[in-house]
Tab-separated table of C-alpha atoms in Angstrom:
chain	number	residue	atom	x	y	z
K	1	MET	CA	-6.116	0.568	-9.202
K	2	ALA	CA	-6.230	0.217	-5.478
K	3	ARG	CA	-3.019	-0.734	-3.772
K	4	GLY	CA	-2.201	-4.336	-2.923
K	5	GLU	CA	-2.362	-3.851	0.854
K	6	GLY	CA	-6.174	-3.748	0.896
K	7	ALA	CA	-6.471	-7.104	-0.808
K	8	GLU	CA	-3.839	-8.549	1.507
K	9	GLN	CA	-5.712	-7.364	4.577
K	10	TYR	CA	-8.935	-8.927	3.267
K	11	SER	CA	-7.082	-12.185	2.567
K	12	ALA	CA	-5.683	-12.200	6.073
K	13	THR	CA	-9.203	-11.774	7.434
K	14	LEU	CA	-10.425	-14.889	5.666
K	15	LEU	CA	-7.495	-16.937	6.903
K	16	SER	CA	-8.448	-16.256	10.527
K	17	VAL	CA	-12.188	-16.987	10.236
K	18	LYS	CA	-13.502	-19.294	12.982
K	19	PRO	CA	-16.739	-21.269	12.873
K	20	LEU	CA	-19.837	-19.907	14.564
K	21	ASN	CA	-21.627	-23.158	13.842
K	22	THR	CA	-19.712	-26.403	14.189
K	23	GLU	CA	-21.983	-28.181	11.709
K	24	ILE	CA	-20.741	-25.993	8.845
K	25	LYS	CA	-17.212	-26.175	7.500
K	26	PRO	CA	-15.744	-22.689	6.974
K	27	ALA	CA	-12.125	-21.812	6.213
K	28	LYS	CA	-11.448	-22.739	9.855
K	29	LEU	CA	-7.715	-22.230	9.949
K	30	ASP	CA	-5.959	-22.096	13.259
K	31	PRO	CA	-4.515	-18.615	13.900
K	32	PHE	CA	-1.064	-20.206	14.128
K	33	TYR	CA	-1.304	-21.546	10.571
K	34	ALA	CA	-2.769	-18.265	9.369
K	35	SER	CA	0.249	-16.466	10.834
K	36	ILE	CA	2.588	-18.934	9.133
K	37	ILE	CA	0.921	-18.293	5.773
K	38	LEU	CA	1.212	-14.530	6.193
K	39	PHE	CA	4.839	-14.794	7.340
K	40	VAL	CA	5.839	-17.024	4.415
K	41	GLY	CA	4.028	-14.649	2.052
K	42	ARG	CA	6.045	-11.698	3.371
K	43	ALA	CA	9.279	-13.698	3.144
K	44	TRP	CA	8.373	-14.590	-0.436
K	45	ASP	CA	7.864	-10.869	-1.100
K	46	ALA	CA	11.417	-10.235	0.069
K	47	VAL	CA	12.557	-12.331	-2.895
K	48	THR	CA	10.034	-11.402	-5.569
K	49	ASP	CA	9.990	-7.598	-5.182
K	50	PRO	CA	13.678	-6.878	-5.951
K	51	THR	CA	13.796	-9.769	-8.446
K	52	VAL	CA	10.854	-8.419	-10.437
K	53	GLY	CA	12.315	-4.917	-10.240
K	54	PHE	CA	15.604	-6.191	-11.664
K	55	LEU	CA	13.881	-8.177	-14.430
K	56	VAL	CA	11.717	-5.192	-15.370
K	57	SER	CA	14.811	-2.977	-15.557
K	58	ARG	CA	16.411	-5.490	-17.943
K	59	SER	CA	13.313	-5.864	-20.115
K	60	ARG	CA	13.450	-4.865	-23.765
K	61	TRP	CA	11.337	-2.121	-25.256
K	62	THR	CA	8.274	-3.435	-27.102
K	63	GLY	CA	5.645	-1.869	-29.290
K	64	ILE	CA	3.528	-1.143	-26.212
K	65	GLY	CA	6.414	-0.110	-23.967
K	66	ARG	CA	8.631	-1.764	-21.388
K	67	MET	CA	6.333	-1.665	-18.348
K	68	MET	CA	2.995	-2.394	-20.009
K	69	PRO	CA	3.644	-6.050	-21.000
K	70	TRP	CA	4.272	-6.912	-17.344
K	71	ILE	CA	1.014	-5.251	-16.330
K	72	LEU	CA	-1.061	-6.952	-19.024
K	73	LEU	CA	0.382	-10.442	-18.543
K	74	SER	CA	0.105	-10.391	-14.741
K	75	THR	CA	-3.495	-9.143	-14.597
K	76	PRO	CA	-5.397	-12.397	-15.418
K	77	PHE	CA	-3.221	-14.443	-13.060
K	78	ALA	CA	-3.581	-11.857	-10.275
K	79	VAL	CA	-7.363	-11.948	-10.673
K	80	LEU	CA	-7.478	-15.753	-10.632
K	81	THR	CA	-5.234	-16.168	-7.582
K	82	TYR	CA	-7.092	-13.430	-5.689
K	83	PHE	CA	-10.407	-15.181	-6.274
K	84	LEU	CA	-8.997	-18.550	-5.180
K	85	ILE	CA	-7.758	-17.033	-1.917
K	86	TRP	CA	-11.400	-16.442	-1.002
K	87	TYR	CA	-12.573	-19.878	-2.115
K	88	VAL	CA	-12.857	-22.436	0.695
K	89	PRO	CA	-11.759	-25.817	-0.774
K	90	PRO	CA	-14.002	-28.850	-0.101
K	91	PHE	CA	-11.311	-30.722	1.845
K	92	GLU	CA	-9.680	-30.361	5.234
K	93	GLU	CA	-6.305	-32.007	4.710
K	94	GLY	CA	-4.043	-29.741	2.709
K	95	LYS	CA	-6.100	-26.601	3.229
K	96	VAL	CA	-3.090	-24.801	4.687
K	97	VAL	CA	-1.057	-25.690	1.607
K	98	TRP	CA	-3.885	-24.422	-0.627
K	99	TYR	CA	-3.933	-20.974	0.983
K	100	LEU	CA	-0.149	-20.808	1.216
K	101	ILE	CA	0.304	-21.500	-2.500
K	102	PHE	CA	-2.350	-19.115	-3.743
K	103	TYR	CA	-1.405	-16.393	-1.274
K	104	CYS	CA	2.229	-16.490	-2.468
K	105	LEU	CA	1.122	-16.625	-6.111
K	106	PHE	CA	-1.150	-13.634	-5.575
K	107	GLN	CA	1.697	-11.709	-3.953
K	108	SER	CA	3.910	-12.511	-6.942
K	109	MET	CA	1.307	-11.388	-9.462
K	110	GLN	CA	0.665	-8.204	-7.495
K	111	THR	CA	4.390	-7.493	-7.572
K	112	CYS	CA	4.518	-8.063	-11.346
K	113	PHE	CA	1.683	-5.538	-11.674
K	114	HIS	CA	2.527	-2.961	-9.035
K	115	VAL	CA	6.250	-2.484	-9.627
K	116	PRO	CA	5.984	-1.536	-13.342
K	117	TYR	CA	2.719	0.294	-12.671
K	118	SER	CA	4.426	2.485	-10.068
K	119	ALA	CA	7.530	2.989	-12.190
K	120	LEU	CA	5.387	4.223	-15.110
K	121	THR	CA	5.616	7.681	-13.530
K	122	MET	CA	9.216	7.896	-14.724
K	123	PHE	CA	8.286	6.956	-18.294
K	124	ILE	CA	5.308	9.160	-19.056
K	125	SER	CA	7.228	12.424	-18.751
K	126	THR	CA	10.665	13.832	-17.951
K	127	ASP	CA	9.211	17.053	-16.532
K	128	GLN	CA	9.099	17.131	-12.717
K	129	LYS	CA	5.857	19.121	-12.567
K	130	GLU	CA	4.107	16.741	-14.928
K	131	ARG	CA	5.310	13.740	-12.912
K	132	ASP	CA	4.141	15.334	-9.659
K	133	SER	CA	0.752	15.999	-11.211
K	134	ALA	CA	0.527	12.428	-12.524
K	135	THR	CA	1.496	11.078	-9.098
K	136	ALA	CA	-1.201	13.167	-7.405
K	137	TYR	CA	-3.814	11.958	-9.875
K	138	ARG	CA	-2.656	8.345	-9.482
K	139	MET	CA	-2.779	8.436	-5.698
K	140	MET	CA	-6.195	10.111	-5.690
K	141	VAL	CA	-7.565	7.318	-7.873
K	142	GLU	CA	-5.808	4.667	-5.751
K	143	VAL	CA	-7.380	5.989	-2.561
K	144	LEU	CA	-10.708	6.170	-4.367
K	145	GLY	CA	-10.180	2.546	-5.402
K	146	THR	CA	-9.531	1.650	-1.774
K	147	VAL	CA	-12.791	3.377	-0.854
K	148	LEU	CA	-14.601	1.396	-3.537
K	149	GLY	CA	-13.060	-1.886	-2.413
K	150	THR	CA	-13.853	-1.184	1.226
K	151	ALA	CA	-17.431	-0.292	0.377
K	152	ILE	CA	-17.961	-3.383	-1.790
K	153	GLN	CA	-16.409	-5.748	0.727
K	154	GLY	CA	-18.153	-4.128	3.673
K	155	GLN	CA	-21.613	-3.908	2.161
K	156	ILE	CA	-21.706	-7.405	0.654
K	157	VAL	CA	-20.087	-9.240	3.541
K	158	GLY	CA	-21.544	-6.998	6.243
K	159	GLY	CA	-25.029	-7.754	4.982
K	160	VAL	CA	-24.852	-11.404	6.043
K	161	SER	CA	-23.284	-11.073	9.496
K	162	ASN	CA	-24.621	-9.212	12.462
K	163	CYS	CA	-23.948	-8.429	16.096
K	164	PRO	CA	-26.240	-6.539	18.458
K	165	ASP	CA	-25.426	-2.977	19.326
K	166	GLU	CA	-23.945	-2.376	22.738
K	167	THR	CA	-27.200	-0.895	24.004
K	168	GLU	CA	-29.013	-4.133	23.231
K	169	HIS	CA	-27.042	-6.174	25.723
K	170	VAL	CA	-25.676	-3.622	28.155
K	171	ASN	CA	-28.020	-4.889	30.900
K	172	SER	CA	-27.379	-8.534	30.202
K	173	THR	CA	-26.357	-10.688	33.127
K	174	ASN	CA	-23.884	-12.629	31.004
K	175	SER	CA	-20.421	-11.577	32.067
K	176	SER	CA	-18.482	-12.989	29.135
K	177	ARG	CA	-19.500	-12.848	25.463
K	178	VAL	CA	-22.559	-12.657	23.230
K	179	ASN	CA	-22.505	-14.666	20.006
K	180	VAL	CA	-25.049	-14.103	17.282
K	181	THR	CA	-25.358	-16.506	14.373
K	182	ARG	CA	-28.104	-14.950	12.307
K	183	ALA	CA	-26.277	-15.823	9.124
K	184	SER	CA	-24.896	-19.250	8.345
K	185	LEU	CA	-21.274	-19.672	7.408
K	186	ASP	CA	-22.332	-20.905	3.975
K	187	GLU	CA	-23.913	-17.515	3.365
K	188	THR	CA	-20.785	-15.791	4.652
K	189	LYS	CA	-18.529	-17.801	2.348
K	190	LYS	CA	-20.791	-17.018	-0.593
K	191	ALA	CA	-20.740	-13.317	0.279
K	192	TYR	CA	-16.939	-13.275	0.320
K	193	LEU	CA	-16.843	-15.002	-3.071
K	194	VAL	CA	-19.323	-12.526	-4.548
K	195	ALA	CA	-17.327	-9.579	-3.159
K	196	SER	CA	-14.058	-10.971	-4.504
K	197	GLY	CA	-15.680	-11.552	-7.910
K	198	VAL	CA	-16.838	-7.944	-8.104
K	199	ILE	CA	-13.377	-6.704	-7.118
K	200	CYS	CA	-11.813	-8.960	-9.769
K	201	ILE	CA	-14.041	-7.396	-12.440
K	202	ILE	CA	-12.998	-3.913	-11.298
K	203	TYR	CA	-9.349	-5.027	-11.377
K	204	VAL	CA	-9.644	-6.075	-15.018
K	205	LEU	CA	-11.497	-2.894	-16.011
K	206	CYS	CA	-8.821	-0.740	-14.386
K	207	ALA	CA	-6.059	-2.642	-16.196
K	208	VAL	CA	-7.853	-2.085	-19.525
K	209	ILE	CA	-8.258	1.640	-18.810
K	210	LEU	CA	-4.575	1.853	-17.864
K	211	PHE	CA	-3.520	0.160	-21.102
K	212	LEU	CA	-5.741	2.335	-23.297
K	213	GLY	CA	-5.111	5.615	-21.491
K	214	VAL	CA	-1.381	5.616	-20.630
K	215	LYS	CA	1.459	5.556	-23.144
K	216	GLU	CA	5.110	5.121	-22.257
K	217	ARG	CA	7.681	7.474	-23.690
K	218	LYS	CA	10.843	5.774	-24.845
K	219	GLU	CA	13.983	7.529	-23.715
K	220	SER	CA	15.978	8.816	-26.644
K	221	GLY	CA	19.475	10.092	-26.853
K	222	ARG	CA	20.727	8.018	-23.904
K	223	LYS	CA	24.119	6.372	-24.063
K	224	LYS	CA	24.100	2.614	-23.878
K	225	SER	CA	25.779	1.375	-20.701
K	226	GLU	CA	26.964	-2.048	-19.708
K	227	PRO	CA	24.159	-3.648	-17.655
K	228	LEU	CA	24.964	-4.236	-13.999
K	229	THR	CA	24.553	-7.570	-12.294
K	230	PHE	CA	21.823	-8.051	-9.719
K	231	ARG	CA	24.286	-7.669	-6.836
K	232	GLN	CA	25.848	-4.555	-8.339
K	233	SER	CA	22.412	-3.035	-8.914
K	234	LEU	CA	21.392	-3.616	-5.307
K	235	TRP	CA	24.633	-2.137	-4.037
K	236	VAL	CA	24.517	1.116	-6.006
K	237	ILE	CA	20.867	1.690	-5.124
K	238	MET	CA	20.999	0.790	-1.433
K	239	THR	CA	24.111	2.943	-0.918
K	240	HIS	CA	22.438	6.040	-2.360
K	241	GLY	CA	21.954	8.095	0.802
K	242	PRO	CA	18.807	10.085	-0.090
K	243	TYR	CA	16.992	6.902	-1.128
K	244	VAL	CA	17.876	5.083	2.090
K	245	LYS	CA	16.761	7.996	4.275
K	246	LEU	CA	13.514	8.417	2.323
K	247	VAL	CA	12.639	4.725	2.513
K	248	ILE	CA	13.470	4.281	6.210
K	249	GLY	CA	11.700	7.501	7.195
K	250	PHE	CA	8.522	6.558	5.382
K	251	LEU	CA	8.810	2.978	6.645
K	252	PHE	CA	8.169	4.292	10.165
K	253	THR	CA	5.409	6.703	9.170
K	254	SER	CA	3.733	4.106	6.927
K	255	LEU	CA	3.805	1.597	9.781
K	256	ALA	CA	2.159	4.192	12.020
K	257	PHE	CA	-0.735	4.800	9.642
K	258	MET	CA	-1.121	1.086	8.871
K	259	LEU	CA	-1.472	0.352	12.578
K	260	LEU	CA	-4.075	3.097	12.827
K	261	GLU	CA	-5.922	1.988	9.694
K	262	GLY	CA	-5.738	-1.725	10.503
K	263	ASN	CA	-7.072	-1.401	14.042
K	264	PHE	CA	-9.405	1.570	13.742
K	265	ALA	CA	-12.446	-0.530	12.828
K	266	LEU	CA	-11.942	-2.757	15.878
K	267	PHE	CA	-11.274	0.314	18.016
K	268	ILE	CA	-14.509	1.957	16.861
K	269	THR	CA	-16.416	-1.271	17.447
K	270	TYR	CA	-15.092	-2.510	20.773
K	271	ALA	CA	-13.487	0.501	22.485
K	272	LEU	CA	-16.006	3.188	21.491
K	273	GLY	CA	-19.062	0.990	20.965
K	274	HIS	CA	-19.995	2.395	17.535
K	275	ARG	CA	-20.567	-1.024	16.018
K	276	LYS	CA	-23.176	0.137	13.510
K	277	HIS	CA	-21.034	3.040	12.312
K	278	PHE	CA	-17.574	1.573	11.827
K	279	GLN	CA	-17.984	0.950	8.070
K	280	ASN	CA	-19.206	4.510	7.562
K	281	ILE	CA	-16.329	5.875	9.622
K	282	LEU	CA	-13.783	3.987	7.521
K	283	LEU	CA	-15.395	5.336	4.361
K	284	VAL	CA	-15.223	8.864	5.806
K	285	ILE	CA	-11.468	8.428	6.346
K	286	MET	CA	-10.912	7.279	2.779
K	287	LEU	CA	-13.195	9.897	1.223
K	288	SER	CA	-11.492	12.613	3.235
K	289	GLY	CA	-8.142	11.357	1.977
K	290	THR	CA	-9.342	11.247	-1.631
K	291	LEU	CA	-10.717	14.783	-1.582
K	292	THR	CA	-7.645	16.316	0.075
K	293	ILE	CA	-4.978	14.809	-2.212
K	294	PRO	CA	-5.363	17.675	-4.768
K	295	TRP	CA	-4.920	20.142	-1.916
K	296	TRP	CA	-1.723	18.389	-0.787
K	297	HIS	CA	-0.457	18.508	-4.355
K	298	TRP	CA	-0.986	22.267	-4.366
K	299	PHE	CA	0.691	22.563	-0.946
K	300	LEU	CA	3.845	20.689	-1.961
K	301	THR	CA	4.201	22.709	-5.175
K	302	ARG	CA	3.742	25.949	-3.208
K	303	PHE	CA	5.804	25.259	-0.074
K	304	GLY	CA	8.003	22.292	-0.968
K	305	LYS	CA	7.782	18.590	-0.317
K	306	LYS	CA	9.712	18.455	2.965
K	307	LYS	CA	7.430	21.052	4.569
K	308	ALA	CA	4.433	19.132	3.261
K	309	VAL	CA	5.796	15.979	4.929
K	310	TYR	CA	6.201	17.624	8.331
K	311	PHE	CA	2.849	19.359	8.263
K	312	GLY	CA	0.797	16.619	6.625
K	313	ILE	CA	1.955	13.629	8.635
K	314	SER	CA	2.081	15.394	12.006
K	315	TRP	CA	-1.449	16.762	11.418
K	316	ALA	CA	-2.985	13.490	12.643
K	317	VAL	CA	-1.078	13.366	15.952
K	318	PRO	CA	-3.364	15.608	18.078
K	319	PHE	CA	-6.432	13.780	16.791
K	320	MET	CA	-4.900	10.377	17.585
K	321	ILE	CA	-4.421	11.577	21.136
K	322	LEU	CA	-7.897	13.140	21.325
K	323	ILE	CA	-9.772	10.002	20.250
K	324	VAL	CA	-8.412	7.936	23.153
K	325	CYS	CA	-8.614	10.665	25.796
K	326	ILE	CA	-12.323	11.406	25.549
K	327	LYS	CA	-15.337	9.272	26.260
K	328	SER	CA	-17.233	7.651	23.437
K	329	ASN	CA	-18.766	10.363	21.262
K	330	LEU	CA	-20.016	9.637	17.756
K	331	VAL	CA	-19.679	13.215	16.485
K	332	ILE	CA	-16.079	13.482	17.664
K	333	SER	CA	-15.344	10.069	16.144
K	334	TYR	CA	-16.486	11.328	12.744
K	335	LEU	CA	-14.495	14.560	13.121
K	336	VAL	CA	-11.367	12.604	14.016
K	337	SER	CA	-11.996	10.377	10.998
K	338	VAL	CA	-12.061	13.401	8.687
K	339	ALA	CA	-8.818	14.718	10.215
K	340	ALA	CA	-7.184	11.288	9.985
K	341	GLY	CA	-8.128	11.116	6.306
K	342	VAL	CA	-6.282	14.380	5.664
K	343	SER	CA	-3.055	12.878	7.037
K	344	VAL	CA	-3.661	9.558	5.288
K	345	ALA	CA	-3.764	11.508	2.009
K	346	ALA	CA	-0.389	13.061	2.777
K	347	ALA	CA	1.035	9.654	3.736
K	348	PHE	CA	-0.270	8.204	0.450
K	349	LEU	CA	0.919	11.003	-1.828
K	350	LEU	CA	4.205	12.357	-0.510
K	351	PRO	CA	6.419	9.218	-0.606
K	352	TRP	CA	5.462	8.504	-4.217
K	353	SER	CA	5.902	12.170	-5.103
K	354	MET	CA	9.408	12.286	-3.600
K	355	LEU	CA	10.611	8.996	-5.075
K	356	PRO	CA	11.107	10.390	-8.632
K	357	ASP	CA	13.286	13.140	-7.138
K	358	VAL	CA	15.516	10.470	-5.599
K	359	VAL	CA	15.774	8.686	-8.946
K	360	ASP	CA	16.737	11.986	-10.627
K	361	ASP	CA	19.364	12.590	-7.950
K	362	PHE	CA	20.762	9.109	-8.551
K	363	LYS	CA	20.977	9.787	-12.303
K	364	VAL	CA	22.901	12.996	-11.664
K	365	LYS	CA	25.341	11.253	-9.318
K	366	ASN	CA	25.661	8.191	-11.597
K	367	PRO	CA	25.416	9.461	-15.193
K	368	ASP	CA	26.776	6.217	-16.666
K	369	ILE	CA	24.118	3.966	-15.081
K	370	HIS	CA	20.738	3.847	-16.815
K	371	GLY	CA	17.502	1.904	-16.637
K	372	HIS	CA	17.211	1.207	-12.909
K	373	GLU	CA	14.008	3.114	-12.203
K	374	ALA	CA	11.959	-0.053	-11.678
K	375	LEU	CA	14.432	-1.341	-9.098
K	376	PHE	CA	14.030	1.816	-7.010
K	377	TYR	CA	10.271	1.372	-7.100
K	378	SER	CA	10.414	-2.368	-6.391
K	379	PHE	CA	12.301	-1.857	-3.142
K	380	TYR	CA	9.890	0.848	-2.094
K	381	VAL	CA	6.960	-1.476	-2.843
K	382	PHE	CA	8.696	-4.148	-0.750
K	383	PHE	CA	9.147	-1.834	2.232
K	384	ILE	CA	5.474	-0.847	2.061
K	385	LYS	CA	4.504	-4.527	2.126
K	386	PHE	CA	7.007	-5.090	4.928
K	387	ALA	CA	5.374	-2.337	6.979
K	388	SER	CA	1.977	-3.891	6.275
K	389	GLY	CA	3.235	-7.287	7.450
K	390	VAL	CA	4.762	-5.860	10.620
K	391	SER	CA	1.546	-3.966	11.317
K	392	LEU	CA	-0.536	-7.100	10.864
K	393	GLY	CA	1.814	-9.188	13.006
K	394	VAL	CA	2.005	-6.660	15.848
K	395	SER	CA	-1.772	-6.195	15.844
K	396	THR	CA	-2.519	-9.924	15.743
K	397	LEU	CA	-0.099	-10.839	18.533
K	398	SER	CA	-1.114	-7.895	20.722
K	399	LEU	CA	-4.821	-8.707	20.439
K	400	LYS	CA	-4.179	-12.407	21.001
K	401	PHE	CA	-2.330	-11.708	24.258
K	402	ALA	CA	-5.135	-9.336	25.251
K	403	GLY	CA	-7.678	-12.144	24.869
K	404	TYR	CA	-9.370	-11.135	21.614
K	405	MET	CA	-11.809	-13.802	20.406
K	406	THR	CA	-12.695	-13.890	16.711
K	407	GLY	CA	-16.445	-13.821	16.103
K	408	ASP	CA	-17.413	-12.615	19.570
K	409	CYS	CA	-19.487	-9.483	19.822
K	410	VAL	CA	-18.113	-8.498	23.234
K	411	GLN	CA	-14.403	-8.509	24.051
K	412	PRO	CA	-12.482	-8.348	27.353
K	413	GLU	CA	-11.517	-4.950	28.741
K	414	ALA	CA	-7.867	-5.716	27.952
K	415	VAL	CA	-8.757	-5.727	24.253
K	416	SER	CA	-10.143	-2.201	24.500
K	417	LEU	CA	-6.951	-1.012	26.226
K	418	THR	CA	-4.768	-2.744	23.630
K	419	LEU	CA	-6.680	-1.138	20.780
K	420	LYS	CA	-6.234	2.294	22.361
K	421	VAL	CA	-2.473	1.707	22.486
K	422	LEU	CA	-2.370	0.496	18.867
K	423	VAL	CA	-4.226	3.532	17.468
K	424	SER	CA	-2.576	6.282	19.512
K	425	PRO	CA	0.682	5.977	21.520
K	426	VAL	CA	2.431	3.540	19.180
K	427	PRO	CA	1.595	5.412	15.925
K	428	VAL	CA	2.522	8.759	17.507
K	429	PHE	CA	5.935	7.367	18.504
K	430	LEU	CA	6.521	5.891	15.037
K	431	ILE	CA	5.556	9.180	13.365
K	432	ALA	CA	8.027	11.053	15.572
K	433	VAL	CA	10.844	8.650	14.647
K	434	GLY	CA	9.972	8.804	10.952
K	435	LEU	CA	9.919	12.599	10.869
K	436	LEU	CA	13.282	12.771	12.649
K	437	ILE	CA	14.782	10.531	9.974
K	438	LEU	CA	13.162	12.515	7.162
K	439	LYS	CA	14.654	15.684	8.629
K	440	THR	CA	18.033	14.399	7.399
K	441	TYR	CA	16.651	13.830	3.879
K	442	PRO	CA	18.921	16.073	1.784
K	443	ILE	CA	16.858	16.788	-1.345
K	444	ASP	CA	15.220	20.149	-0.789
K	445	GLU	CA	13.638	22.361	-3.448
K	446	GLU	CA	16.944	23.994	-4.382
K	447	ARG	CA	18.676	20.659	-4.942
K	448	ARG	CA	15.643	19.280	-6.780
K	449	GLN	CA	15.605	22.178	-9.251
K	450	GLY	CA	19.367	21.907	-9.661
K	451	ASN	CA	19.058	18.225	-10.520
K	452	ARG	CA	16.362	19.026	-13.060
K	453	LYS	CA	18.635	21.491	-14.867
K	454	LEU	CA	21.613	19.101	-14.794
K	455	LEU	CA	19.531	16.238	-16.194
K	456	GLN	CA	18.220	18.439	-18.984
K	457	GLN	CA	21.781	19.500	-19.843
K	458	MET	CA	22.854	15.849	-19.907
K	459	LEU	CA	19.969	14.926	-22.207
K	460	ASP	CA	20.687	17.862	-24.532
K	461	SER	CA	24.377	16.975	-24.635
K	462	GLU	CA	23.689	13.329	-25.456
K	463	ALA	CA	21.132	14.300	-28.102
K	464	ASP	CA	23.669	16.656	-29.715
K	465	SER	CA	26.322	13.931	-29.674
K	466	GLU	CA	23.932	11.472	-31.296
K	467	SER	CA	22.966	14.037	-33.931
K	468	GLU	CA	26.607	14.769	-34.753
K	469	SER	CA	27.334	11.057	-35.051
K	470	SER	CA	24.392	10.626	-37.435
K	471	GLU	CA	25.518	13.559	-39.593
K	472	LEU	CA	29.073	12.239	-39.677
K	473	GLY	CA	27.874	8.797	-40.689
K	474	SER	CA	25.691	10.172	-43.473
K	475	SER	CA	28.511	12.286	-44.901
K	476	MET	CA	30.926	9.384	-45.193
């Protein structure tokens, strides 16, 4: 399954659509109301993510596992709410409420799916190497899903809207903007609905494959502990130093790559003038990321995860600087896209690969507390969504102040400058801050292997105790 951020970005796009023809009624939401909807959705996430994580951690084991029921039950509702986000209701009054309700419902259903789906890594194996391999495979398929979603959305929607290439109007005497309305808004709305329908079908198919292909392993031999309250659970998790440093460090680096990813299409279109190539360039980034994830998995197993973080995330920095320092060049743009994809792969894979190590470290430090894996993952999912929201907010406000006009094929020079700042200096600064924080992350390879041995000893000891108790009970 592709991650939730892609769908959220597409939803945000629809909420900001403006009419190109005043005789046709599109979504036509004022950017202010669109921002309110997105802000409320993020605030709602702040409640639902840890709440769902806590509820999942308290769920009982069923015949199909503890995570799988959440995934199966949330899927149809997630599909329905996603489709309704793209549907333009036939009324004007209350349209804001319509999008607000279904956007928040979609966020909730995505949380009910994504938190247990992510935490499944901890329940398919207790071996660190197997979990790392499963994480690499999962992230490769997720990036591939993002590629598929981008291609579907871009090809279906892009086929009904058009703007002339820069060379077609470079000699025009008009000093402001060029608007082209070759496709009616009715056709555009239909295209978005068709694209969302196709993505919904893929969503369901992926959920079915997940259910049929992945089996949870029930932990055996674990001592039963008194369940913690919600407040106690939050406290013990958020005071675990390695987890806090990992989350904050990757919050900065994730924000950097989200700013780059979220504004790169506009940068390619308006700053570099490659309007006809921006969809292909985005696909190159994602394909590059997909193909290099196995290589990053080999790198982290060979040299360690912290070294992979430093090398993988910093790899994109020189190319971020290069793309804004040279004049428009299509070949260099594609080369930078390939290089950016390599770092995007590292940014996708490494946080999820390091998170199980933090959970293992927590288990070693707190041997009497069990069953909180989902809560660790829920907070990490929340911080990813938080970074996505901050990225979207910063980009929207920056472009608004620069004079960006939705639907216009030519933008003011200030927009080009703003886009250059959003895809280079700001991400480079955020990456530097994130890597400095991750430098203090204490779980290196030696500590990770030590935790693995301690956990195995704990499991063996508990299994022996349970076996002795069973033998004693049978002899009485």
